[in-house]
Coordinates of N, CA and C in Angstrom, one line a residue:
Chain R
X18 N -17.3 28.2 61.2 CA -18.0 27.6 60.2 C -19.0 26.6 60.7
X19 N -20.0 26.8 59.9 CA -21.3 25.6 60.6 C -20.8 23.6 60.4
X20 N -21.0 23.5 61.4 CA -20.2 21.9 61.6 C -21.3 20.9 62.1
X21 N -21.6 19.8 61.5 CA -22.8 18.9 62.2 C -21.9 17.9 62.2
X22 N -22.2 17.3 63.5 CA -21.3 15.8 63.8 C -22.1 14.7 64.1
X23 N -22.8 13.5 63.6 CA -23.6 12.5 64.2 C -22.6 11.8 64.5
X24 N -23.8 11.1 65.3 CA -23.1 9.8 65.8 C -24.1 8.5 66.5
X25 N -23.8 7.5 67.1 CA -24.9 6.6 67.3 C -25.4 5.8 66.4
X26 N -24.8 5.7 65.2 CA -25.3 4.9 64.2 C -24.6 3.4 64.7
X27 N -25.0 2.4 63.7 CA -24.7 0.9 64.4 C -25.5 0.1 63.8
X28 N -25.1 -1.2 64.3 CA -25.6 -2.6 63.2 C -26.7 -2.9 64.5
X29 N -28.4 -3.3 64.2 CA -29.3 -3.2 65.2 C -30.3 -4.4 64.9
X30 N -30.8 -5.2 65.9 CA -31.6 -6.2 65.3 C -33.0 -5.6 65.1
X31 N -33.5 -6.3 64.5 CA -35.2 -6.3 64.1 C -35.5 -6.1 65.3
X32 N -36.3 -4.6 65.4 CA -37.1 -4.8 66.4 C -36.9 -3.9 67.7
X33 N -35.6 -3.7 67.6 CA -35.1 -2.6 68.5 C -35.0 -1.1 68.8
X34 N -34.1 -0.8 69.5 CA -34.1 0.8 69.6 C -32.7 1.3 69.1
X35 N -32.6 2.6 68.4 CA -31.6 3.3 68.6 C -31.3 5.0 68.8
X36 N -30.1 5.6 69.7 CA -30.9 6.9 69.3 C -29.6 7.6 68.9
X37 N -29.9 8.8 67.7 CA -29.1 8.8 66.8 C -28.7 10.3 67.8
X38 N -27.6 11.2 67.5 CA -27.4 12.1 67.8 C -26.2 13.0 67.0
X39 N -26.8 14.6 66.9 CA -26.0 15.1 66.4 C -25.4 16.7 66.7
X40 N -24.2 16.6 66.8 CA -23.6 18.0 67.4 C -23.4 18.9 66.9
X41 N -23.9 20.2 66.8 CA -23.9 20.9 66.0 C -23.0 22.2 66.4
X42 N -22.6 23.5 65.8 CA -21.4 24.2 66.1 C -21.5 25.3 65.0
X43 N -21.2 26.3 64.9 CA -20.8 27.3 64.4 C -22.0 28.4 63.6
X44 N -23.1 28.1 64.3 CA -24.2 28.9 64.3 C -24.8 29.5 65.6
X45 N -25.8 30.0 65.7 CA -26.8 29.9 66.7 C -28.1 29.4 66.4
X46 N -27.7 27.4 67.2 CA -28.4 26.5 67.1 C -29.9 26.7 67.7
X47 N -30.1 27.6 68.4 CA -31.7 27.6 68.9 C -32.7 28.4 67.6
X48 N -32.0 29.2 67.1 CA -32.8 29.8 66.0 C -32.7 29.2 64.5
X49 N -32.5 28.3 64.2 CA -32.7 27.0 63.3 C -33.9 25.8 63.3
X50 N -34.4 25.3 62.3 CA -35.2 24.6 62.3 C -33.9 23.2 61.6
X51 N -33.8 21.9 62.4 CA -33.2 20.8 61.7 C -33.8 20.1 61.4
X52 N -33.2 19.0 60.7 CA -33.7 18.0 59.8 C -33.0 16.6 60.1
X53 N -33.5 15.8 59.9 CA -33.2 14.2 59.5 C -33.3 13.6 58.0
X54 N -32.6 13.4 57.3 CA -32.3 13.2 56.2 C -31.5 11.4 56.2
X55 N -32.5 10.6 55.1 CA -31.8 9.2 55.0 C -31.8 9.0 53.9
X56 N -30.3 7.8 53.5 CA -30.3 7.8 52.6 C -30.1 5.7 52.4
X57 N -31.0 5.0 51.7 CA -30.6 3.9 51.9 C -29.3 3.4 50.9
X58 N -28.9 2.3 51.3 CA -27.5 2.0 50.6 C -27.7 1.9 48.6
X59 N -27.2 2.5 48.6 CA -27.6 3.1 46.4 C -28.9 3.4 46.1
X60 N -29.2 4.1 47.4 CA -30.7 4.7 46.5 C -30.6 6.1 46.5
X61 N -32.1 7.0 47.0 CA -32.1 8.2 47.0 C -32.2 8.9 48.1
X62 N -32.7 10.1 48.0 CA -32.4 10.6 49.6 C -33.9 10.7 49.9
X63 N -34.4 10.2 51.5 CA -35.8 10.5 52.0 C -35.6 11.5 53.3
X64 N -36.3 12.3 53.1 CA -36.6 13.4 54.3 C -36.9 12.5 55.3
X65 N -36.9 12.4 56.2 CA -37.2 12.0 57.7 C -38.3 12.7 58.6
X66 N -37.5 13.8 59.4 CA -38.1 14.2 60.4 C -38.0 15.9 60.0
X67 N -38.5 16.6 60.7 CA -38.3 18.1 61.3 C -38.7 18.4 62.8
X68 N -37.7 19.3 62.7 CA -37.9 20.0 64.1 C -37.7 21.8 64.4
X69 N -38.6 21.9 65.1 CA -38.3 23.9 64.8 C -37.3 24.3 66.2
X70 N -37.0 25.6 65.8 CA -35.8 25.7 66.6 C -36.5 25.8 68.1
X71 N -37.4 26.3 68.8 CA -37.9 26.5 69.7 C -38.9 25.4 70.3
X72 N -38.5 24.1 69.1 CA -39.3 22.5 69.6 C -40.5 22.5 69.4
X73 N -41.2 23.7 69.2 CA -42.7 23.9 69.2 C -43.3 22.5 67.9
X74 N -42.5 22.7 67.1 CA -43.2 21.8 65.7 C -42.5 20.8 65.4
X75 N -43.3 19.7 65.4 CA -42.3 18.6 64.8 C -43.1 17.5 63.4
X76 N -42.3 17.2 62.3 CA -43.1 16.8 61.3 C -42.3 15.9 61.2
X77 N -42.7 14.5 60.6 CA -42.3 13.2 60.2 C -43.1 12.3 59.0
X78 N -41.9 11.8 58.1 CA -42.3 10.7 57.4 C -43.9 9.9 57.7
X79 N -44.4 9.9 56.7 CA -45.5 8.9 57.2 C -45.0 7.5 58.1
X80 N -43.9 6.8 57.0 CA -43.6 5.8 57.5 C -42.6 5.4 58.7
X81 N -42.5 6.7 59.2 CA -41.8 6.1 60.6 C -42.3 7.2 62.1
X82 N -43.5 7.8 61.6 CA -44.6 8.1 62.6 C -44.9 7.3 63.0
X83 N -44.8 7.8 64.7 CA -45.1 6.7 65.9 C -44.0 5.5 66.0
X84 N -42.9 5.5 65.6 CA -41.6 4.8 65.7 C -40.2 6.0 65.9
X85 N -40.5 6.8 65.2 CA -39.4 7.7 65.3 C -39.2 9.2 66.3
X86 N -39.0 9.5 67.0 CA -38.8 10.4 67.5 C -37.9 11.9 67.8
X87 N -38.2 13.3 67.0 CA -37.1 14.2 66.6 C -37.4 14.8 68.0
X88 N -35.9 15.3 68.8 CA -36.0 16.6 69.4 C -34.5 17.2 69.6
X89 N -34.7 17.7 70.4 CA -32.9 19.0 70.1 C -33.1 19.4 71.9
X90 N -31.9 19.8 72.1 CA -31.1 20.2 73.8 C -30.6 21.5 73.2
X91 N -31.3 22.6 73.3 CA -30.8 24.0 72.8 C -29.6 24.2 73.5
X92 N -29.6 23.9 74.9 CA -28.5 24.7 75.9 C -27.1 23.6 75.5
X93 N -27.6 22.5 74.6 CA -26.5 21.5 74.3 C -26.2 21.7 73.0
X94 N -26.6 22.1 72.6 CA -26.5 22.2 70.8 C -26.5 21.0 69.9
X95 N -27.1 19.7 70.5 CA -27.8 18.9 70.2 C -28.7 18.5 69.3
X96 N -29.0 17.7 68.6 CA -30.5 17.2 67.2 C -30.1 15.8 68.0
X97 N -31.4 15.2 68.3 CA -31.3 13.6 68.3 C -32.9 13.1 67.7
X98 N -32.5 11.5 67.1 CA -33.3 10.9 67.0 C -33.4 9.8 66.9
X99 N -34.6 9.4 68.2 CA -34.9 8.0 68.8 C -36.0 7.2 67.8
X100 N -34.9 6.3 67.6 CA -35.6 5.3 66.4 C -36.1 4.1 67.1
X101 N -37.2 3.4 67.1 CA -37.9 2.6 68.1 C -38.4 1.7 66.5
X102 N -38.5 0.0 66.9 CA -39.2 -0.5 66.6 C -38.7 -0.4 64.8
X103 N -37.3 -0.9 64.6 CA -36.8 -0.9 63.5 C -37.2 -1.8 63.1
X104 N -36.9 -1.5 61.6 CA -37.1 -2.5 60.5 C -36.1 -2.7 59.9
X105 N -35.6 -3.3 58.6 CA -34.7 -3.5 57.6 C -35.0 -2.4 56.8
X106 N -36.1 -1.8 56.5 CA -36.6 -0.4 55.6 C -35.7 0.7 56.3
X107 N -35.4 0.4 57.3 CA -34.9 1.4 58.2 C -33.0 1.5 57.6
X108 N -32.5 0.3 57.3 CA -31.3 0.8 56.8 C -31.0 1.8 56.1
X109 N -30.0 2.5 56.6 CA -29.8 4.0 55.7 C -28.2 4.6 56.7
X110 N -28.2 5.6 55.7 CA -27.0 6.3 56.2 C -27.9 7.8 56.7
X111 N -28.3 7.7 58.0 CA -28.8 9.1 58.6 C -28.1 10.2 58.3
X112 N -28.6 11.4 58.2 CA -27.9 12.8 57.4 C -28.4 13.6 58.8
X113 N -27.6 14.6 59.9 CA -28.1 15.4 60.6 C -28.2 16.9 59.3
X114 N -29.4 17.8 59.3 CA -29.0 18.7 58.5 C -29.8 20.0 58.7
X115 N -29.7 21.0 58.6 CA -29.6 22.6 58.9 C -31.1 23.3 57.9
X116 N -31.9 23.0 58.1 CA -32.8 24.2 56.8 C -33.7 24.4 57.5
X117 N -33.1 26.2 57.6 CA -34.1 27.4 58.3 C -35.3 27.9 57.6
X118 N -35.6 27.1 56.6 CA -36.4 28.0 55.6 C -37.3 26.5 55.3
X119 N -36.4 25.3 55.4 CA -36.9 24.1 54.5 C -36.0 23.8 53.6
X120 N -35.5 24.5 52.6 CA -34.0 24.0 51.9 C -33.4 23.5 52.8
X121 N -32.6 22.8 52.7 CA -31.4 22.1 53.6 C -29.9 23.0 53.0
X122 N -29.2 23.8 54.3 CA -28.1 24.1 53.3 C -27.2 23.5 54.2
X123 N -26.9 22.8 55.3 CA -25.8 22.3 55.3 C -26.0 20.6 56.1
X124 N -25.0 19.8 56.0 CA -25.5 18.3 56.2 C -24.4 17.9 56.9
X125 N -24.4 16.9 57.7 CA -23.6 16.6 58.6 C -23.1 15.6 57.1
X126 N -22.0 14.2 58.2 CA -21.2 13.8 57.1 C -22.3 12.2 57.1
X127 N -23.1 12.2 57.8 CA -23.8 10.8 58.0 C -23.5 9.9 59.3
X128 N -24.4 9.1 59.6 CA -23.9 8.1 60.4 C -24.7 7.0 59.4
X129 N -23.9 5.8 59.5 CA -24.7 4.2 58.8 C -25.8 3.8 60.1
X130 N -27.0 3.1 59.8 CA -27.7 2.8 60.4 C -27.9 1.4 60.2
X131 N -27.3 0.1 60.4 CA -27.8 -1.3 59.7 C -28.9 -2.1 60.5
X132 N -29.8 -2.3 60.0 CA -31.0 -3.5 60.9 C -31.1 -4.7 60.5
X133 N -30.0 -5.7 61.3 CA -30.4 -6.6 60.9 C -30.0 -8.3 62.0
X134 N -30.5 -9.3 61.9 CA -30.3 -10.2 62.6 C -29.4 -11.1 63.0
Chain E
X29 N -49.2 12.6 49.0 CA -47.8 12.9 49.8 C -47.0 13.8 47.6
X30 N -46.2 14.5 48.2 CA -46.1 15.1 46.7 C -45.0 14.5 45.8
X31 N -45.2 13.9 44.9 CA -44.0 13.0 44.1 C -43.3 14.1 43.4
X32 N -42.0 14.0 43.4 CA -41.2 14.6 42.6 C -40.6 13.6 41.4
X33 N -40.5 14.4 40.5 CA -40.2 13.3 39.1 C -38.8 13.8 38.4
X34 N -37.7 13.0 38.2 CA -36.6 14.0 37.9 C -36.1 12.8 36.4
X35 N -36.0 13.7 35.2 CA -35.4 13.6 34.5 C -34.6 13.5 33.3
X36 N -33.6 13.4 32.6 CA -33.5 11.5 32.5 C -32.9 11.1 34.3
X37 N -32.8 9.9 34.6 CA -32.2 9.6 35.8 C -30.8 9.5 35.2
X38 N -30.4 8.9 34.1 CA -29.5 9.1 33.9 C -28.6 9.8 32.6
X39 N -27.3 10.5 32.9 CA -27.0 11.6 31.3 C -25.8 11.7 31.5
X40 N -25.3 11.3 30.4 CA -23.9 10.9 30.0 C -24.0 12.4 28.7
X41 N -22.6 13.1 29.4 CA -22.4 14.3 28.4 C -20.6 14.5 28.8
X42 N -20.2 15.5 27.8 CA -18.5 15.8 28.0 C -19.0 16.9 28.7
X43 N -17.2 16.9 28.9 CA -16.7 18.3 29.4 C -17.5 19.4 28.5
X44 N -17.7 20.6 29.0 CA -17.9 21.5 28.3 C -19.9 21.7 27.7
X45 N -20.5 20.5 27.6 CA -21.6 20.2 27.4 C -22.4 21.1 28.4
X46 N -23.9 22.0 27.3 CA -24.9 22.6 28.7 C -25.5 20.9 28.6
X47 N -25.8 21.2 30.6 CA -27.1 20.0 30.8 C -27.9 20.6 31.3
X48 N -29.2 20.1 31.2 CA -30.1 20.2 31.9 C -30.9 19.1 32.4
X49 N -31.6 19.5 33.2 CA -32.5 18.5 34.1 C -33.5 18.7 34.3
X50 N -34.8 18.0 34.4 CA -35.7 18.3 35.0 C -36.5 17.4 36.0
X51 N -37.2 18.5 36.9 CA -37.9 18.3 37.8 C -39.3 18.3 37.9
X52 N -40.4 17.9 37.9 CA -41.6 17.6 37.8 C -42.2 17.3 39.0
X53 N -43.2 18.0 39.6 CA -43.9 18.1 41.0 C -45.3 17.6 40.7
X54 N -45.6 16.7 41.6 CA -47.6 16.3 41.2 C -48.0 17.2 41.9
X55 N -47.9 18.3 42.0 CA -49.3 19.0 42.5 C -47.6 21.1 42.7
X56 N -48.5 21.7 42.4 CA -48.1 23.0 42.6 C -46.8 23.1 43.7
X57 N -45.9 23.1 44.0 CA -45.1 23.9 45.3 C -44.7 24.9 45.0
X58 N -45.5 26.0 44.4 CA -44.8 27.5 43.9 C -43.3 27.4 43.5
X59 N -42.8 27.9 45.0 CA -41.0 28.2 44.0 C -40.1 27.4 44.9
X60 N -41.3 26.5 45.5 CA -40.1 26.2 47.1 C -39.6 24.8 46.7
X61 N -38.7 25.2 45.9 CA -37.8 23.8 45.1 C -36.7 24.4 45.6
X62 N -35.8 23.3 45.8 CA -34.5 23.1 46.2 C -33.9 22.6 45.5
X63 N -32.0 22.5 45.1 CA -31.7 21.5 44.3 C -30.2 21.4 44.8
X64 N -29.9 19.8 45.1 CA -28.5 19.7 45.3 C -27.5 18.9 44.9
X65 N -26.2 18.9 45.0 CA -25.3 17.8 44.2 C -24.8 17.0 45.4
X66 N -24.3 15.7 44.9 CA -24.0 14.8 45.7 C -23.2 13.4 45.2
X67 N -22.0 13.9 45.4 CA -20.4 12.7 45.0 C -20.7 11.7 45.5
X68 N -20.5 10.4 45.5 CA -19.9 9.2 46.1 C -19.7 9.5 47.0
X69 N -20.2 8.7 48.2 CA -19.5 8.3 49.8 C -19.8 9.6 50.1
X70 N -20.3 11.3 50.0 CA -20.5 12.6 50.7 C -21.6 12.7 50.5
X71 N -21.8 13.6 51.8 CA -23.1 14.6 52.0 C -23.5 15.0 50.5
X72 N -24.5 15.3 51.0 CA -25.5 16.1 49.7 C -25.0 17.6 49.7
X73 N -24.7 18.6 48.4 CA -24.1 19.8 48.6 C -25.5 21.2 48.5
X74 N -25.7 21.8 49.2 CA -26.8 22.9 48.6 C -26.4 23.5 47.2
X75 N -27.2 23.7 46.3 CA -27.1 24.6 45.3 C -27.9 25.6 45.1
X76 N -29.0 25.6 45.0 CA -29.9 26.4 45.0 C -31.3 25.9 45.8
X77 N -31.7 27.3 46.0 CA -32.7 27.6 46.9 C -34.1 28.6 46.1
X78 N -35.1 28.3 47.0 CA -36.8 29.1 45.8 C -36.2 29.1 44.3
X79 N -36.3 27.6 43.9 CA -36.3 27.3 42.4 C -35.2 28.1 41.5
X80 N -34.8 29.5 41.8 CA -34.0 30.0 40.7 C -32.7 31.0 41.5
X81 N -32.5 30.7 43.0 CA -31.9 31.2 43.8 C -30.4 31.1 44.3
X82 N -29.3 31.1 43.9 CA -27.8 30.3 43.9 C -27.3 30.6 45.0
X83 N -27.0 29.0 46.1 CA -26.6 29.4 47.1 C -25.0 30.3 46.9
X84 N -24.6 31.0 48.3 CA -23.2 31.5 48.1 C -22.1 30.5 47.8
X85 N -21.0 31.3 47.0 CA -20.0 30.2 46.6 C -20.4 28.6 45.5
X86 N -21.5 29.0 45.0 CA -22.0 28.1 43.8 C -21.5 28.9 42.9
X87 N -20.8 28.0 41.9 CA -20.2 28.3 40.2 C -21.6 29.5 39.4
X88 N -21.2 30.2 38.6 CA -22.7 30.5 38.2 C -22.9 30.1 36.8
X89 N -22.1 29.3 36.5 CA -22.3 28.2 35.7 C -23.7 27.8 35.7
X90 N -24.2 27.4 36.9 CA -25.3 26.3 37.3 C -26.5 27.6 37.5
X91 N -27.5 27.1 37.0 CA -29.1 27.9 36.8 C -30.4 27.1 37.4
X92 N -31.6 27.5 38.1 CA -32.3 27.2 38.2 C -33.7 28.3 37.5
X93 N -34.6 27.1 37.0 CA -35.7 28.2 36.7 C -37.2 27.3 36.9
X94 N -38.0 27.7 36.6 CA -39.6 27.1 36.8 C -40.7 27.6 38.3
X95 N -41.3 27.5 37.8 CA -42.5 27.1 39.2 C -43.8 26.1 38.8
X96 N -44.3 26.2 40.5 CA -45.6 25.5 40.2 C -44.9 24.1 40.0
X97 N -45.0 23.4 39.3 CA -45.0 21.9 38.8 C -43.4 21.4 37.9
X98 N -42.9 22.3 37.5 CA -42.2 22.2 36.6 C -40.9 23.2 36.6
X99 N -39.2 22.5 36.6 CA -38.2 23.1 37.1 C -37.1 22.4 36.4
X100 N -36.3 23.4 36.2 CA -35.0 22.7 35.5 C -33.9 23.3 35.9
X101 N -33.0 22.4 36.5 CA -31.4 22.4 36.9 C -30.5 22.6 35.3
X102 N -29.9 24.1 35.3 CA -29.0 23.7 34.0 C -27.5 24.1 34.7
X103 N -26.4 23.1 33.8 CA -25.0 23.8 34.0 C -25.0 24.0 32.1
X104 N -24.4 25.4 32.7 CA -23.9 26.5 31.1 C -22.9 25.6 30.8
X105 N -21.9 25.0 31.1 CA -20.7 24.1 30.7 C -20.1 23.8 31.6
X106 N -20.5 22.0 31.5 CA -19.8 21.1 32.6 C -18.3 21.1 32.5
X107 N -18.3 20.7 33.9 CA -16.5 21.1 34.5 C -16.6 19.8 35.0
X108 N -15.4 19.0 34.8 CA -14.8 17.5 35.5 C -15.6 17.5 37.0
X109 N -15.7 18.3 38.0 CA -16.2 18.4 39.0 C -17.7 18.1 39.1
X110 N -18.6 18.4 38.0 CA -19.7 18.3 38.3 C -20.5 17.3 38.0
X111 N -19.2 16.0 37.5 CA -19.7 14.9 37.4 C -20.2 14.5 38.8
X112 N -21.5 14.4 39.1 CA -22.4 13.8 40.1 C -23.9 13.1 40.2
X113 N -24.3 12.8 41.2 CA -25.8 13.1 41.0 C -26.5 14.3 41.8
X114 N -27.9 14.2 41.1 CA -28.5 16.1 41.7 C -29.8 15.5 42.1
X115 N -30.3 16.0 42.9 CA -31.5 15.9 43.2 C -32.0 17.5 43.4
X116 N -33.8 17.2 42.9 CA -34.1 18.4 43.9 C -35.0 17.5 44.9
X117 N -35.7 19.1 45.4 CA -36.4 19.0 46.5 C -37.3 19.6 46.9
X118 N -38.5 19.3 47.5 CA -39.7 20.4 47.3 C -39.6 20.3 49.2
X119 N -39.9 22.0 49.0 CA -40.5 22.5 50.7 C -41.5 23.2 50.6
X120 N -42.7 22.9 50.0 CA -43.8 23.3 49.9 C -44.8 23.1 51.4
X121 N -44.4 21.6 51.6 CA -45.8 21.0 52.0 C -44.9 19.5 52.8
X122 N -45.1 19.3 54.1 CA -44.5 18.0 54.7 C -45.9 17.0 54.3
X123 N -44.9 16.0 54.3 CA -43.4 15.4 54.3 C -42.5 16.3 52.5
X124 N -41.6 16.3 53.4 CA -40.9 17.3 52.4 C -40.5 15.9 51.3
X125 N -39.9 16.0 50.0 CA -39.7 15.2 49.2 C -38.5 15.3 48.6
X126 N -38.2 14.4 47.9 CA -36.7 14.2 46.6 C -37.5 13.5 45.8
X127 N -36.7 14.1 44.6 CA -36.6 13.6 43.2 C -35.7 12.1 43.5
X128 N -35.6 11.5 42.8 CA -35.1 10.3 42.6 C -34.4 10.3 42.5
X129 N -33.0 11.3 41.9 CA -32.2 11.6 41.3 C -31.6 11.3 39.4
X130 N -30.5 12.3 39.0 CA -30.5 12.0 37.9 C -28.9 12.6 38.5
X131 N -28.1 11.4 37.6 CA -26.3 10.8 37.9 C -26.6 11.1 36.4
X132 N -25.4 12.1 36.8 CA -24.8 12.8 35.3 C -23.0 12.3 34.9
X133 N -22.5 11.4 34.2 CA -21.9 10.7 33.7 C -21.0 11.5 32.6
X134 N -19.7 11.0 32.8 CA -18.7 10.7 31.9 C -19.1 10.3 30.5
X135 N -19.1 11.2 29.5 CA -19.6 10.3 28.1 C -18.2 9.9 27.6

């Protein structure tokens, strides 16, 4: 069964770096396009990042273009993402997630992400 | 960037109640709406996929229909379980988007 596991989440000051990672399992992870999915504490959910399975394409949030960074280790089965230059807007519970098409059909369990001083 | 508009945000209905929901897109995404549930403290669950599409192992209770701009999540009659919130989701056009959600309540 398809399984996403993050991890790397953590309490981070203003200003820093973190890089998020997530392991994925019970597909064949090179022919998938993933996702970055956040969710801040009682709000809604914001798309993040994309990435295509062959790395060729990558799309991102306006707001964390040029701060955020998506890529994937096909031979590792791997999704990470290098978050630079946080903010407090940046709190959220990171979602690793699966959509071949653009739907999202399956979501890791989260990692918390906290920025603060 | 394309706003998605959902709702009421919030609807208080019983057991057994149809609901519906709606979704509202500023600008066309044909059919590439998504819509999913999401409990307390868990991941977000897939339900449906191209606006009127039921993922596998979804109740068929639960309906999607619309295009273009305009889309509604219905359940035929709510079950204890499907007290949650739902969002959809457009994959039209990046940055992909959410509805705001709408938390469907215990009346």
């Amino acid at each position: 069964q398809v399984q996403l596991e993050e991890s790397g989440g953590g309490v981070v000051q203003p200003g820093r770096s973190l890089r998020l990672s997530c392991a994925a399992s019970g597909f064949t992870f090179s022919s998938h396009g993933m996702h970055w999915v956040r969710q801040a504490p009682d709000k809604g959910l914001e798309w993040v990042a994309v990435i295509s399975g062959d790395e060729s394409k990558k799309y991102y949030l306006d707001s964390v273009k040029g701060r955020f960074t998506i890529s994937r280790d096909n031979s590792k089965n791997r999704l990470y993402l290098q978050m630079n230059s946080l903010g407090s807007e940046d709190t959220a519970v990171y979602y690793c997630a699966r959509g071949p098409t653009g739907a999202i059909d399956y979501w890791g369990q989260g990692t918390l992400v906290t920025v603060s001083s | 960037d394309i706003q998605m508009t959902q709702s009421p945000s919030t609807l208080s209905a019983s057991v057994g109640d149809r609901v519906i929901i709606t979704c509202r897109a500023s600008q066309s995404v044909s059919s590439w709406l998504a819509w999913y549930q999401q409990k307390p403290g868990k991941a977000p669950k897939f339900l449906i996929y191209k606006a009127s599409t039921l993922e596998s192992g979804v109740p068929s209770r639960f309906s999607g229909s619309g295009s273009g701009t305009e889309f509604t999540l219905t359940i035929s009659s709510l079950q204890p379980e499907d007290f949650a919130t739902y969002y959809c989701q457009q994959y039209d056009t990046y940055p992909y988007t959410f509805g705001q959600g709408t938390k469907v309540e215990i009346k």
